Amino acid sequence: MISMSPLLALLSFAVLPVMFAIAAFWQRYAQRSFRRTRAAISLLNSTLQENISGMRVIQSLGREERTRAEFDDLNKYNLETNLEASLISALILPLVEVVAAVAIALVVVYGGFLVSHGRLEVGVLVAFTLYINRFFDPIRDLSQQYTQLQRSGVALERIRRRSKTETGYC
């Protein structure tokens, strides 16, 4: 791209700082959200296990309604954290697409101006738009895979923390 038109290449790379800012901002919120989701699932599972194993005690004390209300609250919290994580995950791909569209728009507008004044060939402009799409393809793929990577990283973090606690190496 740089060898074809250095000015258009710089213009198309102008969106990269915005892309890095979006990725950094998204990563911070996604990681926190996935941690909350994992903690909510863990709390829900442990409460469910305690309630099932202590069912006779709960019934003998007449705490069925209170236990059900507490579980419903935990379940609602679990739903809210999962919806938040899903929303955050759903935001990254459209943001990448917007940045790619802005890069293409900048190149097409300025490249169209250059073509109309005879300073750039139409083929170079078409090549630039295709190269920009090719450039953003791996970023699109990574953004889709990154959500799963974040979830896995949070799960690994919780496993490590738990194994340290169980072995006494805290």
GROMACS .gro file of C-alpha atoms in nm:
model
  170
    1MET     CA    1   0.000   0.000   0.000
    2ILE     CA    2   0.280   0.236   0.088
    3SER     CA    3   0.457   0.172  -0.242
    4MET     CA    4   0.134   0.237  -0.438
    5SER     CA    5   0.040   0.562  -0.265
    6PRO     CA    6   0.209   0.669   0.058
    7LEU     CA    7  -0.052   0.938   0.129
    8LEU     CA    8  -0.348   0.701   0.093
    9ALA     CA    9  -0.164   0.443   0.305
   10LEU     CA   10  -0.116   0.697   0.586
   11LEU     CA   11  -0.479   0.799   0.556
   12SER     CA   12  -0.596   0.439   0.583
   13PHE     CA   13  -0.369   0.378   0.883
   14ALA     CA   14  -0.504   0.687   1.057
   15VAL     CA   15  -0.784   0.478   1.207
   16LEU     CA   16  -0.543   0.240   1.384
   17PRO     CA   17  -0.509   0.451   1.702
   18VAL     CA   18  -0.889   0.451   1.727
   19MET     CA   19  -0.887   0.074   1.684
   20PHE     CA   20  -0.627   0.032   1.960
   21ALA     CA   21  -0.825   0.262   2.191
   22ILE     CA   22  -1.143   0.062   2.129
   23ALA     CA   23  -0.960  -0.264   2.194
   24ALA     CA   24  -0.806  -0.139   2.519
   25PHE     CA   25  -1.136   0.004   2.642
   26TRP     CA   26  -1.327  -0.309   2.546
   27GLN     CA   27  -1.070  -0.542   2.703
   28ARG     CA   28  -1.090  -0.370   3.039
   29TYR     CA   29  -1.469  -0.390   3.056
   30ALA     CA   30  -1.491  -0.737   2.905
   31GLN     CA   31  -1.247  -0.885   3.152
   32ARG     CA   32  -1.430  -0.735   3.450
   33SER     CA   33  -1.765  -0.847   3.313
   34PHE     CA   34  -1.648  -1.204   3.249
   35ARG     CA   35  -1.505  -1.220   3.602
   36ARG     CA   36  -1.840  -1.118   3.745
   37THR     CA   37  -2.015  -1.375   3.528
   38ARG     CA   38  -1.786  -1.656   3.642
   39ALA     CA   39  -1.826  -1.551   4.006
   40ALA     CA   40  -2.205  -1.542   3.969
   41ILE     CA   41  -2.213  -1.890   3.814
   42SER     CA   42  -1.988  -2.022   4.087
   43LEU     CA   43  -2.202  -1.868   4.360
   44LEU     CA   44  -2.519  -2.000   4.199
   45ASN     CA   45  -2.378  -2.352   4.170
   46SER     CA   46  -2.249  -2.361   4.526
   47THR     CA   47  -2.579  -2.230   4.662
   48LEU     CA   48  -2.772  -2.486   4.462
   49GLN     CA   49  -2.550  -2.766   4.590
   50GLU     CA   50  -2.585  -2.645   4.952
   51ASN     CA   51  -2.963  -2.620   4.918
   52ILE     CA   52  -2.996  -2.967   4.771
   53SER     CA   53  -2.770  -3.130   5.029
   54GLY     CA   54  -2.937  -2.938   5.314
   55MET     CA   55  -3.292  -2.986   5.192
   56ARG     CA   56  -3.405  -3.169   5.506
   57VAL     CA   57  -3.272  -2.895   5.733
   58ILE     CA   58  -3.437  -2.626   5.520
   59GLN     CA   59  -3.768  -2.811   5.535
   60SER     CA   60  -3.745  -2.880   5.907
   61LEU     CA   61  -3.684  -2.511   5.978
   62GLY     CA   62  -3.959  -2.402   5.740
   63ARG     CA   63  -3.722  -2.191   5.529
   64GLU     CA   64  -3.838  -2.307   5.187
   65GLU     CA   65  -3.977  -1.969   5.080
   66ARG     CA   66  -3.678  -1.775   5.208
   67THR     CA   67  -3.434  -2.015   5.045
   68ARG     CA   68  -3.629  -1.997   4.718
   69ALA     CA   69  -3.626  -1.614   4.732
   70GLU     CA   70  -3.251  -1.610   4.796
   71PHE     CA   71  -3.192  -1.848   4.508
   72ASP     CA   72  -3.416  -1.640   4.282
   73ASP     CA   73  -3.210  -1.331   4.368
   74LEU     CA   74  -2.886  -1.516   4.288
   75ASN     CA   75  -3.034  -1.646   3.965
   76LYS     CA   76  -3.142  -1.294   3.869
   77TYR     CA   77  -2.790  -1.165   3.941
   78ASN     CA   78  -2.649  -1.446   3.727
   79LEU     CA   79  -2.883  -1.348   3.443
   80GLU     CA   80  -2.785  -0.981   3.469
   81THR     CA   81  -2.412  -1.053   3.464
   82ASN     CA   82  -2.449  -1.288   3.166
   83LEU     CA   83  -2.657  -1.032   2.976
   84GLU     CA   84  -2.395  -0.765   3.048
   85ALA     CA   85  -2.115  -0.994   2.926
   86SER     CA   86  -2.314  -1.078   2.614
   87LEU     CA   87  -2.376  -0.711   2.543
   88ILE     CA   88  -2.009  -0.628   2.582
   89SER     CA   89  -1.917  -0.919   2.355
   90ALA     CA   90  -2.169  -0.809   2.096
   91LEU     CA   91  -2.027  -0.457   2.081
   92ILE     CA   92  -1.676  -0.534   1.960
   93LEU     CA   93  -1.752  -0.663   1.609
   94PRO     CA   94  -1.977  -0.370   1.509
   95LEU     CA   95  -1.713  -0.128   1.639
   96VAL     CA   96  -1.447  -0.299   1.426
   97GLU     CA   97  -1.679  -0.280   1.127
   98VAL     CA   98  -1.738   0.093   1.183
   99VAL     CA   99  -1.364   0.162   1.202
  100ALA     CA  100  -1.307  -0.039   0.884
  101ALA     CA  101  -1.589   0.151   0.711
  102VAL     CA  102  -1.439   0.484   0.819
  103ALA     CA  103  -1.101   0.381   0.680
  104ILE     CA  104  -1.259   0.281   0.350
  105ALA     CA  105  -1.464   0.601   0.340
  106LEU     CA  106  -1.156   0.815   0.399
  107VAL     CA  107  -0.967   0.638   0.123
  108VAL     CA  108  -1.259   0.646  -0.121
  109VAL     CA  109  -1.332   1.016  -0.064
  110TYR     CA  110  -0.973   1.134  -0.081
  111GLY     CA  111  -0.880   0.877  -0.349
  112GLY     CA  112  -1.185   0.983  -0.553
  113PHE     CA  113  -1.065   1.342  -0.529
  114LEU     CA  114  -0.720   1.235  -0.652
  115VAL     CA  115  -0.871   1.026  -0.934
  116SER     CA  116  -1.091   1.315  -1.048
  117HIS     CA  117  -0.783   1.536  -1.069
  118GLY     CA  118  -0.581   1.274  -1.257
  119ARG     CA  119  -0.326   1.218  -0.979
  120LEU     CA  120  -0.431   0.860  -0.905
  121GLU     CA  121  -0.549   0.570  -1.116
  122VAL     CA  122  -0.887   0.408  -1.051
  123GLY     CA  123  -0.722   0.067  -1.017
  124VAL     CA  124  -0.504   0.191  -0.732
  125LEU     CA  125  -0.812   0.322  -0.551
  126VAL     CA  126  -0.993  -0.010  -0.596
  127ALA     CA  127  -0.683  -0.198  -0.479
  128PHE     CA  128  -0.669   0.019  -0.166
  129THR     CA  129  -1.028  -0.052  -0.071
  130LEU     CA  130  -0.969  -0.425  -0.118
  131TYR     CA  131  -0.645  -0.410   0.081
  132ILE     CA  132  -0.817  -0.232   0.367
  133ASN     CA  133  -1.082  -0.504   0.377
  134ARG     CA  134  -0.808  -0.768   0.374
  135PHE     CA  135  -0.627  -0.581   0.651
  136PHE     CA  136  -0.934  -0.579   0.875
  137ASP     CA  137  -1.026  -0.946   0.813
  138PRO     CA  138  -0.783  -1.082   1.077
  139ILE     CA  139  -0.894  -0.810   1.319
  140ARG     CA  140  -1.255  -0.917   1.268
  141ASP     CA  141  -1.159  -1.280   1.328
  142LEU     CA  142  -0.961  -1.192   1.639
  143SER     CA  143  -1.243  -0.985   1.782
  144GLN     CA  144  -1.478  -1.282   1.745
  145GLN     CA  145  -1.227  -1.520   1.903
  146TYR     CA  146  -1.124  -1.273   2.172
  147THR     CA  147  -1.450  -1.309   2.360
  148GLN     CA  148  -1.390  -1.681   2.401
  149LEU     CA  149  -1.029  -1.613   2.494
  150GLN     CA  150  -1.141  -1.370   2.766
  151ARG     CA  151  -1.386  -1.623   2.908
  152SER     CA  152  -1.118  -1.893   2.907
  153GLY     CA  153  -0.865  -1.661   3.071
  154VAL     CA  154  -1.104  -1.577   3.352
  155ALA     CA  155  -1.180  -1.946   3.405
  156LEU     CA  156  -0.807  -2.026   3.415
  157GLU     CA  157  -0.752  -1.746   3.666
  158ARG     CA  158  -1.023  -1.888   3.892
  159ILE     CA  159  -0.880  -2.241   3.863
  160ARG     CA  160  -0.532  -2.119   3.957
  161ARG     CA  161  -0.665  -1.920   4.250
  162ARG     CA  162  -0.864  -2.219   4.372
  163SER     CA  163  -0.574  -2.463   4.338
  164LYS     CA  164  -0.348  -2.227   4.535
  165THR     CA  165  -0.608  -2.208   4.809
  166GLU     CA  166  -0.651  -2.585   4.825
  167THR     CA  167  -0.277  -2.658   4.832
  168GLY     CA  168  -0.207  -2.388   5.089
  169TYR     CA  169   0.025  -2.179   4.872
  170CYS     CA  170  -0.166  -1.855   4.913
   0.00000   0.00000   0.00000
